[in-house]
Coordinates of C-alpha atoms and ligand atoms in Angstrom, one line a residue:
X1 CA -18.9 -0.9 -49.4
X2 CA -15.4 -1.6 -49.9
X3 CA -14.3 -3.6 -46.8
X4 CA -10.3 -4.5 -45.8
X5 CA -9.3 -7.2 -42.8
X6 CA -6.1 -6.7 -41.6
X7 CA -3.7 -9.0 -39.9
X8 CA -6.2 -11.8 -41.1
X9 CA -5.3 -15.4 -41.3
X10 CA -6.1 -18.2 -43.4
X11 CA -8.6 -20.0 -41.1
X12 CA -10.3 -15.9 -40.1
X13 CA -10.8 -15.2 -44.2
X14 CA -12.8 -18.6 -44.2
X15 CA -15.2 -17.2 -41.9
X16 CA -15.4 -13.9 -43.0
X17 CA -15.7 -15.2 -46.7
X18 CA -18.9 -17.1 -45.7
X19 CA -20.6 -14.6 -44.0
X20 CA -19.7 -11.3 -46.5
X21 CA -20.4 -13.3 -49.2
X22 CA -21.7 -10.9 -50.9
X23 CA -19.5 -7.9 -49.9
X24 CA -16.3 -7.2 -52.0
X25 CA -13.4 -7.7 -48.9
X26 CA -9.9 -7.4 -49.3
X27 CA -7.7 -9.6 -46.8
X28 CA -4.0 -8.4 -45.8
X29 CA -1.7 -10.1 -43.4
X30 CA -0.4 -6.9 -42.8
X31 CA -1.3 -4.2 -40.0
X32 CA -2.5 -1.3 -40.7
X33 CA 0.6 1.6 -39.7
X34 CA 0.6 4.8 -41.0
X35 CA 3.7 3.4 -43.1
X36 CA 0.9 1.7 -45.4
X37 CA -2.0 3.9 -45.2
X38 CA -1.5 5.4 -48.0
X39 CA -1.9 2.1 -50.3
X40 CA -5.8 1.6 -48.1
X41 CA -7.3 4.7 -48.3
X42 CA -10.2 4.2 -50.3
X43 CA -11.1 1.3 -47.9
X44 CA -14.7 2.6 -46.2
X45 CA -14.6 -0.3 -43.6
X46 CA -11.5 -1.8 -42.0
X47 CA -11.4 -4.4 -39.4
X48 CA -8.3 -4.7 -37.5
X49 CA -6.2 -6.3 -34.6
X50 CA -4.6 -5.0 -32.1
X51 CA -1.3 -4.3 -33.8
X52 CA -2.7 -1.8 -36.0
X53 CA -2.0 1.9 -35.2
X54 CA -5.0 3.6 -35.7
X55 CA -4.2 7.3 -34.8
X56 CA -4.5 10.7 -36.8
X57 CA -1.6 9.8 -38.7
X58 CA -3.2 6.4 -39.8
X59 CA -6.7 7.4 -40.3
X60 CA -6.5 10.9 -41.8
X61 CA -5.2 9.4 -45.2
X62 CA -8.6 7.4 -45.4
X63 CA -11.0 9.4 -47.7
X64 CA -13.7 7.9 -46.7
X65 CA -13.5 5.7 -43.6
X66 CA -17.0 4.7 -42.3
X67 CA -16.4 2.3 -39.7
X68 CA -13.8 0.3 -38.1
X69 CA -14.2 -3.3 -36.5
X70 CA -11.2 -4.3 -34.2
X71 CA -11.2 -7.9 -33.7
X72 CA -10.0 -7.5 -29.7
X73 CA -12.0 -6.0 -26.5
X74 CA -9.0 -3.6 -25.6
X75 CA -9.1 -0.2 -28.3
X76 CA -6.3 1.9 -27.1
X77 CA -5.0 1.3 -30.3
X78 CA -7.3 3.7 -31.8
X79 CA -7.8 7.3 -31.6
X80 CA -11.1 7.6 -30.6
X81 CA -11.2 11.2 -30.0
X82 CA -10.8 11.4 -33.8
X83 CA -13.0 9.2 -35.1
X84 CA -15.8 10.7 -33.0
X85 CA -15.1 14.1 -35.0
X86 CA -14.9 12.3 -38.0
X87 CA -17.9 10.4 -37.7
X88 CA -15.9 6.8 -38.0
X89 CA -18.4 4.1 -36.4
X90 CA -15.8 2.0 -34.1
X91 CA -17.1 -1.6 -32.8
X92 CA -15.3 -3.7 -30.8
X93 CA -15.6 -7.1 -29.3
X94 CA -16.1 -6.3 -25.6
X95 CA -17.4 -9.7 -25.0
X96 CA -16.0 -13.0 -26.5
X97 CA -15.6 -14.7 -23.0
X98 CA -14.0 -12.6 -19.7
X99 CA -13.2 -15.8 -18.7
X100 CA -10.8 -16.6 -21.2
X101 CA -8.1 -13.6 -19.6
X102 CA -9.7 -14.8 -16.4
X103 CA -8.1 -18.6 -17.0
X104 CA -5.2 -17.4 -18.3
X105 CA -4.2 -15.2 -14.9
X106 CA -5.1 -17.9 -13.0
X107 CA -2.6 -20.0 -15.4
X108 CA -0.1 -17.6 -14.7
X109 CA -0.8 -17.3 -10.7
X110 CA -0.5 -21.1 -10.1
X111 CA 2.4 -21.6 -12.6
X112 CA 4.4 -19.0 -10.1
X113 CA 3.0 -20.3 -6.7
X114 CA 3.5 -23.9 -7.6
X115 CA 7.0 -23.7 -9.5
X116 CA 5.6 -25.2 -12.5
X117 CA 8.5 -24.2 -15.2
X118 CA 10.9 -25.5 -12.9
X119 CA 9.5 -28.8 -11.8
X120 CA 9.1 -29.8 -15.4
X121 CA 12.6 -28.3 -16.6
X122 CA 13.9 -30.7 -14.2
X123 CA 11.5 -34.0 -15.2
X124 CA 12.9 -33.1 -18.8
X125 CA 16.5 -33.2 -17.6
X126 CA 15.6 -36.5 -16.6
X127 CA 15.6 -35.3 -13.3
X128 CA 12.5 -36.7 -10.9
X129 CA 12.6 -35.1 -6.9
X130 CA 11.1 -31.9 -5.8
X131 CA 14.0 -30.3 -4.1
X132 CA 14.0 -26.6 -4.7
X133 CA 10.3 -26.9 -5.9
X134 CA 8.6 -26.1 -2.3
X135 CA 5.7 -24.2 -3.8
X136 CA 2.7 -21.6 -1.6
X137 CA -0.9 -22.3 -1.0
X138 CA -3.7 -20.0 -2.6
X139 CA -6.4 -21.0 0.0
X140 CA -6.7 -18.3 2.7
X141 CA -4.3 -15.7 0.6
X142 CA -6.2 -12.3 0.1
X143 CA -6.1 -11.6 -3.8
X144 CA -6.8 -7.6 -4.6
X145 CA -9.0 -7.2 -8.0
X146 CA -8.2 -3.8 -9.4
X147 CA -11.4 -3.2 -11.8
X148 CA -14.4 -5.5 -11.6
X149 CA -15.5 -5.5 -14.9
X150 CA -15.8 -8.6 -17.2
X151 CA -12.6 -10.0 -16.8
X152 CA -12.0 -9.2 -13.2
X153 CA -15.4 -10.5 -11.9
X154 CA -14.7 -13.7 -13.2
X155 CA -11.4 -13.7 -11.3
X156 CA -13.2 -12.8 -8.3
X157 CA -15.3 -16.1 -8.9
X158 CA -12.1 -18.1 -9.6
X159 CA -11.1 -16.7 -6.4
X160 CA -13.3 -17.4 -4.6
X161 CA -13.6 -21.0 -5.7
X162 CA -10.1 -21.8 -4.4
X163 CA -11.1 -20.1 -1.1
X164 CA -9.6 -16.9 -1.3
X165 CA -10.2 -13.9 0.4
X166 CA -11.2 -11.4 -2.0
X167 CA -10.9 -7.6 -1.6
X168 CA -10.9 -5.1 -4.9
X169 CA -11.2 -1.7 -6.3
X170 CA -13.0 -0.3 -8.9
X171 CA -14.0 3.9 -9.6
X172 CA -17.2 1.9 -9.9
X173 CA -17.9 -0.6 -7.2
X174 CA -20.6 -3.2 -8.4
X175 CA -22.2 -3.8 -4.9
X176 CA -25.0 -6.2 -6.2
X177 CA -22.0 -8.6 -6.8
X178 CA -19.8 -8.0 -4.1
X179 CA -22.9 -8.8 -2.0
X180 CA -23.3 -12.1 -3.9
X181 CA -20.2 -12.8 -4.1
X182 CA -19.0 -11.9 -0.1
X183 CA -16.5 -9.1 -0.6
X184 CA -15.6 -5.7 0.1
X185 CA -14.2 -2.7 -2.4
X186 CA -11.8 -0.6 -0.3
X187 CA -9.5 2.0 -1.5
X188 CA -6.7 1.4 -4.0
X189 CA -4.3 2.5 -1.0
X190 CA -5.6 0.1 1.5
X191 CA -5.6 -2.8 -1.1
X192 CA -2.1 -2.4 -2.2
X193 CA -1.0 -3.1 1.2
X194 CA -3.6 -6.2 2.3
X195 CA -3.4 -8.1 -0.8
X196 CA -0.9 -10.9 -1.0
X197 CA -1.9 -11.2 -4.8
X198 CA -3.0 -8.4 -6.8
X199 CA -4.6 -8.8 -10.5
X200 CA -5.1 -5.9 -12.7
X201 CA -8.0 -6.1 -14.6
X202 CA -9.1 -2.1 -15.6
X203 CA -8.7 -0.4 -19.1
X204 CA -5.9 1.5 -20.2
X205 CA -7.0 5.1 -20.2
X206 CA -5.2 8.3 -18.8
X207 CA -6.7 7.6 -14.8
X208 CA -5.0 4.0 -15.1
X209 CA -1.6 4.8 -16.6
X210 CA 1.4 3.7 -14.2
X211 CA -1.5 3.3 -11.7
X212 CA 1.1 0.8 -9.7
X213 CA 4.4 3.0 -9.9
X214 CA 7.3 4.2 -7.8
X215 CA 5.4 6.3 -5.3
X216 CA 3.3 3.5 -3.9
X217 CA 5.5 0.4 -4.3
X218 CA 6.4 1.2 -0.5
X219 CA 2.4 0.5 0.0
X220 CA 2.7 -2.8 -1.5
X221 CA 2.5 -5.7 1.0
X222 CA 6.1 -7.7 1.4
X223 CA 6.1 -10.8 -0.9
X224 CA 3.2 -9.6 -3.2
X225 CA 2.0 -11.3 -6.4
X226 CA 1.3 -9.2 -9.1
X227 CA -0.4 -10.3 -11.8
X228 CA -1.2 -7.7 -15.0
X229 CA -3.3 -9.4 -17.8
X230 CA -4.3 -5.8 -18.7
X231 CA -1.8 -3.2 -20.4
X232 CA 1.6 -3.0 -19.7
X233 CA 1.3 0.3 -18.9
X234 CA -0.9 0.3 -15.7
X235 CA 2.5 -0.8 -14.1
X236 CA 5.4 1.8 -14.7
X237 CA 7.9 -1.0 -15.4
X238 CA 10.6 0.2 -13.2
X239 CA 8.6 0.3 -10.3
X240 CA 8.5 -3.5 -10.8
X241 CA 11.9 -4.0 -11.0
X242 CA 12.9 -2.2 -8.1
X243 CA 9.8 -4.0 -6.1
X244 CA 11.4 -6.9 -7.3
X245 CA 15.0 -6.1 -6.6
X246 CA 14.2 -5.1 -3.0
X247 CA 11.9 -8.4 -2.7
X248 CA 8.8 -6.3 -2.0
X249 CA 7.5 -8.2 -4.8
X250 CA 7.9 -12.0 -4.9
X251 CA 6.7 -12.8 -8.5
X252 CA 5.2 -10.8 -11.6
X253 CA 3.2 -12.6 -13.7
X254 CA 2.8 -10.8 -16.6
X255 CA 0.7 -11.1 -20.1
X256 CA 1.6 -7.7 -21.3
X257 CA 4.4 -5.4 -21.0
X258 CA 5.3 -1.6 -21.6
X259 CA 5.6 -0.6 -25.0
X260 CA 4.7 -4.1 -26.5
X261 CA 3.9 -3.1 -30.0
X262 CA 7.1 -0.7 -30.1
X263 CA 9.2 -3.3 -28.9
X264 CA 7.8 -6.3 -31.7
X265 CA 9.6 -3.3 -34.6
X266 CA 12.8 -3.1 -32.5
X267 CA 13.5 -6.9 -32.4
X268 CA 12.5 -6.7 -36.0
X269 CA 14.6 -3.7 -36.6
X270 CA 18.2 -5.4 -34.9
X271 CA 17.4 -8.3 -36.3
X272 CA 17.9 -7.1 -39.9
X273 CA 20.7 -5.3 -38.3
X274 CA 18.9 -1.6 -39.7
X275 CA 19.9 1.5 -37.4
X276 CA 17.5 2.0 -34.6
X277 CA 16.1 5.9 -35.2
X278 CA 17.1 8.5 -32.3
X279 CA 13.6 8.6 -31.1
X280 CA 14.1 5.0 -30.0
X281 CA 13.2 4.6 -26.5
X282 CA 15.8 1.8 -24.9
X283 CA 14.9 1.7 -21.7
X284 CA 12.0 0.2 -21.3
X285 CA 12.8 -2.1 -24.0
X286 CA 15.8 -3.3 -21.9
X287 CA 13.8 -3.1 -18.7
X288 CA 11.5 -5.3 -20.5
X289 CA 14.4 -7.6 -21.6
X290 CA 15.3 -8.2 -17.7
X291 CA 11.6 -8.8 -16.7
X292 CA 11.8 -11.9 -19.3
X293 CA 15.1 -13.5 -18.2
X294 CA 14.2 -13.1 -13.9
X295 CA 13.6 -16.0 -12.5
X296 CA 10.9 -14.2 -10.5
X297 CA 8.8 -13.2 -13.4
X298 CA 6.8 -14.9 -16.0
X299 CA 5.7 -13.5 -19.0
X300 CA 3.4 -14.4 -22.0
X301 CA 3.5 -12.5 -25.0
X302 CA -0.1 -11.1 -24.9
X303 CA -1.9 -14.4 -25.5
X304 CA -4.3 -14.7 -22.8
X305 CA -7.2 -14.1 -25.4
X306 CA -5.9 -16.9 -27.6
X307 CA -7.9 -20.0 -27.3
X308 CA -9.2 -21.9 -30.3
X309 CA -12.7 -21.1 -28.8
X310 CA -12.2 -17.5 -28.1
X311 CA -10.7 -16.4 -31.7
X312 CA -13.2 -17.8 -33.6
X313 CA -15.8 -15.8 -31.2
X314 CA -13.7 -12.6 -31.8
X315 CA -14.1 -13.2 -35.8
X316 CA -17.6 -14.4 -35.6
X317 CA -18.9 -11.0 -33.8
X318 CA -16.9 -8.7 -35.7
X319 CA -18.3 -9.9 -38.5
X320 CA -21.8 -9.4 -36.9
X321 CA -20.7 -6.1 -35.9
X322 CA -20.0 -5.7 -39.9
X323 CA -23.1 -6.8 -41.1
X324 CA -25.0 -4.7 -38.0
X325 CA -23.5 -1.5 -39.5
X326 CA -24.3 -2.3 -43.0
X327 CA -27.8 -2.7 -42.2
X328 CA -27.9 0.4 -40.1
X329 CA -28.1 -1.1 -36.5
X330 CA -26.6 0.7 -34.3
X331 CA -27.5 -0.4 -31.0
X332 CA -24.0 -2.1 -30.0
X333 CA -21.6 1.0 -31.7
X334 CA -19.9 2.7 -29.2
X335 CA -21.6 1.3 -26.4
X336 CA -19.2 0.2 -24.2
X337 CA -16.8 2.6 -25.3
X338 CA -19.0 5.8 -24.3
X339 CA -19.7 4.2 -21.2
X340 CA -16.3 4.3 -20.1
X341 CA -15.7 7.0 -21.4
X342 CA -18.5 9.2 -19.7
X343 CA -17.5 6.9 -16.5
X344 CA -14.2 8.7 -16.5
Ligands
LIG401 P1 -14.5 -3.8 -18.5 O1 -14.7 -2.6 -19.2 O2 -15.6 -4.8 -18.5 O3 -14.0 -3.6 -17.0 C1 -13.1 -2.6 -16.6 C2 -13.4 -2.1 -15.2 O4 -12.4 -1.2 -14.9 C3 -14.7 -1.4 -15.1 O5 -15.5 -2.0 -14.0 C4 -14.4 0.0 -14.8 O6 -15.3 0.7 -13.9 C5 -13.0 -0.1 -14.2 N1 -12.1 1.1 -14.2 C6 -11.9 1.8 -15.3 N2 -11.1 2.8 -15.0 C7 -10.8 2.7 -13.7 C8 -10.0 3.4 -12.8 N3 -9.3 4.5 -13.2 N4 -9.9 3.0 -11.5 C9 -10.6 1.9 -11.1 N5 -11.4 1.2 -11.9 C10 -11.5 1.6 -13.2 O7 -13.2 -4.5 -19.2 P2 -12.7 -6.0 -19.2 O8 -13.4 -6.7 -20.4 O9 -12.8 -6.6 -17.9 O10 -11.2 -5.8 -19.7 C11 -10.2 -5.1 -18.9 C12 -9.0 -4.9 -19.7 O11 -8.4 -6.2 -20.0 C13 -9.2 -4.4 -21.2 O12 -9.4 -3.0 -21.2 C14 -8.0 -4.8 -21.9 O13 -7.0 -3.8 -21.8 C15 -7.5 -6.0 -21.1 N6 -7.6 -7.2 -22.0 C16 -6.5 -8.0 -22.1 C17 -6.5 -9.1 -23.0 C18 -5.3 -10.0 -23.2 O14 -5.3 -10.8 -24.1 N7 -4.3 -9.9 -22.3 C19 -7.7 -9.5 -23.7 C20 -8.9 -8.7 -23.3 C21 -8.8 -7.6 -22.5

């Protein structure tokens, strides 16, 4: 079969080289858009990350696409939809470590409460007191978990380990754990307004879009922490700034913004000083500017997945995934990804 990786990297092809050694595989640096498609199309397996487009527009010029591996757990990147009717096996790596977006929102969380940017902008000034730097406590705070899957359970145990009080929501409560663990799902309602920290941690998918918007910002408790490690758009990005503005919300920690991979082409677009096409949507991108310069919010450019340990996982399975299909095992395709889907 004639295999591509996309948006590969030096130390990912000497993986993958080793383990497909005897599989013809083309390596790109490039994402797969449906700019390129065209030049791939008589690729029958592609493995991608997560800034590859794969919608109708992308996949429909593949002749013959048999499967697709995406190197990342997240796959609203893909039309799924259409590979279903078109028979594309898609595998993804649900499971390379939870706790690895689990560290990184705690990172993010303590680097707010404990005013860690500022202390150390001032110790590089050459500046050593702690005036202004009069940080908050996590012990005792209740932390709302929206979506106890992978990710958020392990933030529940993080939690819970710093002795918070934990409350969350999920469409599908795990009991068992909340048992073992000693906390209670409640509505998404009442959680907005008892949490003094909230961490998103539920797929994008149509039930989760802007599920933190405009309408029930007023819910939100006064000085709430919001942390999304998720997709930027389960928060509708204005809704943050104007929770912000009227100092509802206290500080947004954020790993992932609205219209992320959109907003990677426009920098690249004014940077080579091209004209921005009239489709170009600049709100968001300059709503996304202001949430990087306030002094409220911190933001990391999608990299909570990206520890030495947890890429070389991510390569590592997808490869398996590879070499699963080839063989015609089939007992991980799909799996988590019909699950959620028949969930909602
Ligand atoms: P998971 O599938 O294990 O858990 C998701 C949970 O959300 C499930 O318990 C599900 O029942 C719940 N859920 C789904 N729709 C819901 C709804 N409408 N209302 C309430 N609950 C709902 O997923 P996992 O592994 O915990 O990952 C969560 C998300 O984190 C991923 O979908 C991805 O978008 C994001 N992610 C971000 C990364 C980053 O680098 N920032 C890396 C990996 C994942």
């Amino acid at each position: 079969m004639k295999i591509a990786f996309f948006e590969i990297e030096g130390w990912e092809k000497e993986i993958v080289e080793k383990e497909l050694k005897s599989h013809e595989v083309f390596y790109t640096k490039e994402a797969l858009v449906p700019e390129n498609a065209e030049k791939y199309q008589d690729f029958e397996i592609v493995s991608v990350f997560v800034h590859s487009i794969l919608r109708k527009e992308t996949l429909a010029k593949f002749k013959n696409l048999k499967m697709i591996a995406t190197r990342s757990a997240g796959y609203d990147h893909i039309d799924i939809d259409f590979c279903k009717q078109n028979k594309i096996a898609v595998y993804r790596v649900p499971d390379y470590g939870a706790h690895v977006i689990a560290e990184h929102a705690l990172a993010l969380l303590l680097t707010a409460v404990k005013n860690i940017p500022q202390a150390i902008e001032k110790t590089r000034k050459g500046i050593f007191n702690y005036q202004g730097l009069r940080g908050y406590e996590l012990k005792d705070k209740t932390i709302g978990i929206v979506g106890t899957g992978r990710i958020g359970k392990h933030m529940i145990t993080f939690s819970k380990a710093l002795g918070m009080n934990v409350v969350a929501y999920d469409a599908y409560p795990d009991e068992d754990f909340a048992k073992k663990y000693e906390f209670d799902y409640i509505d998404l309602e009442k959680l907005l307004s008892v949490s003094d920290i909230i961490s998103l941690h539920v797929p994008l998918l149509p039930s989760t879009y802007h599920l933190i918007n405009r309408k029930n910002l007023s819910l939100l408790k006064k000085g709430v922490i919001i942390i999304n490690t998720a997709r930027g758009e389960i928060i509708e990005t204005e809704a943050l700034i104007e929770g912000l503005e009227k100092g509802i919300i206290s500080f947004a920690c954020l790993d992932v913004i609205e219209k992320e991979r959109e907003f990677a082409k426009f920098q690249k677009t004014l940077r080579a000083g091209e004209v921005l096409p009239d489709s170009t949507e600049y709100k968001t991108f300059l709503l996304n500017y202001y949430l990087f310069t306030h002094p409220r919010v911190f933001v990391t450019p999608h990299n909570a997945f990206n520890t030495h340990e947890a890429v070389r996982r991510i390569v590592q399975i997808s490869v398996e995934n590879i070499l699963n299909f080839l063989k015609g095992d089939r007992t991980t395709l799909f799996v988590n990804i019909v699950e959620t889907f028949a969930k909602h």
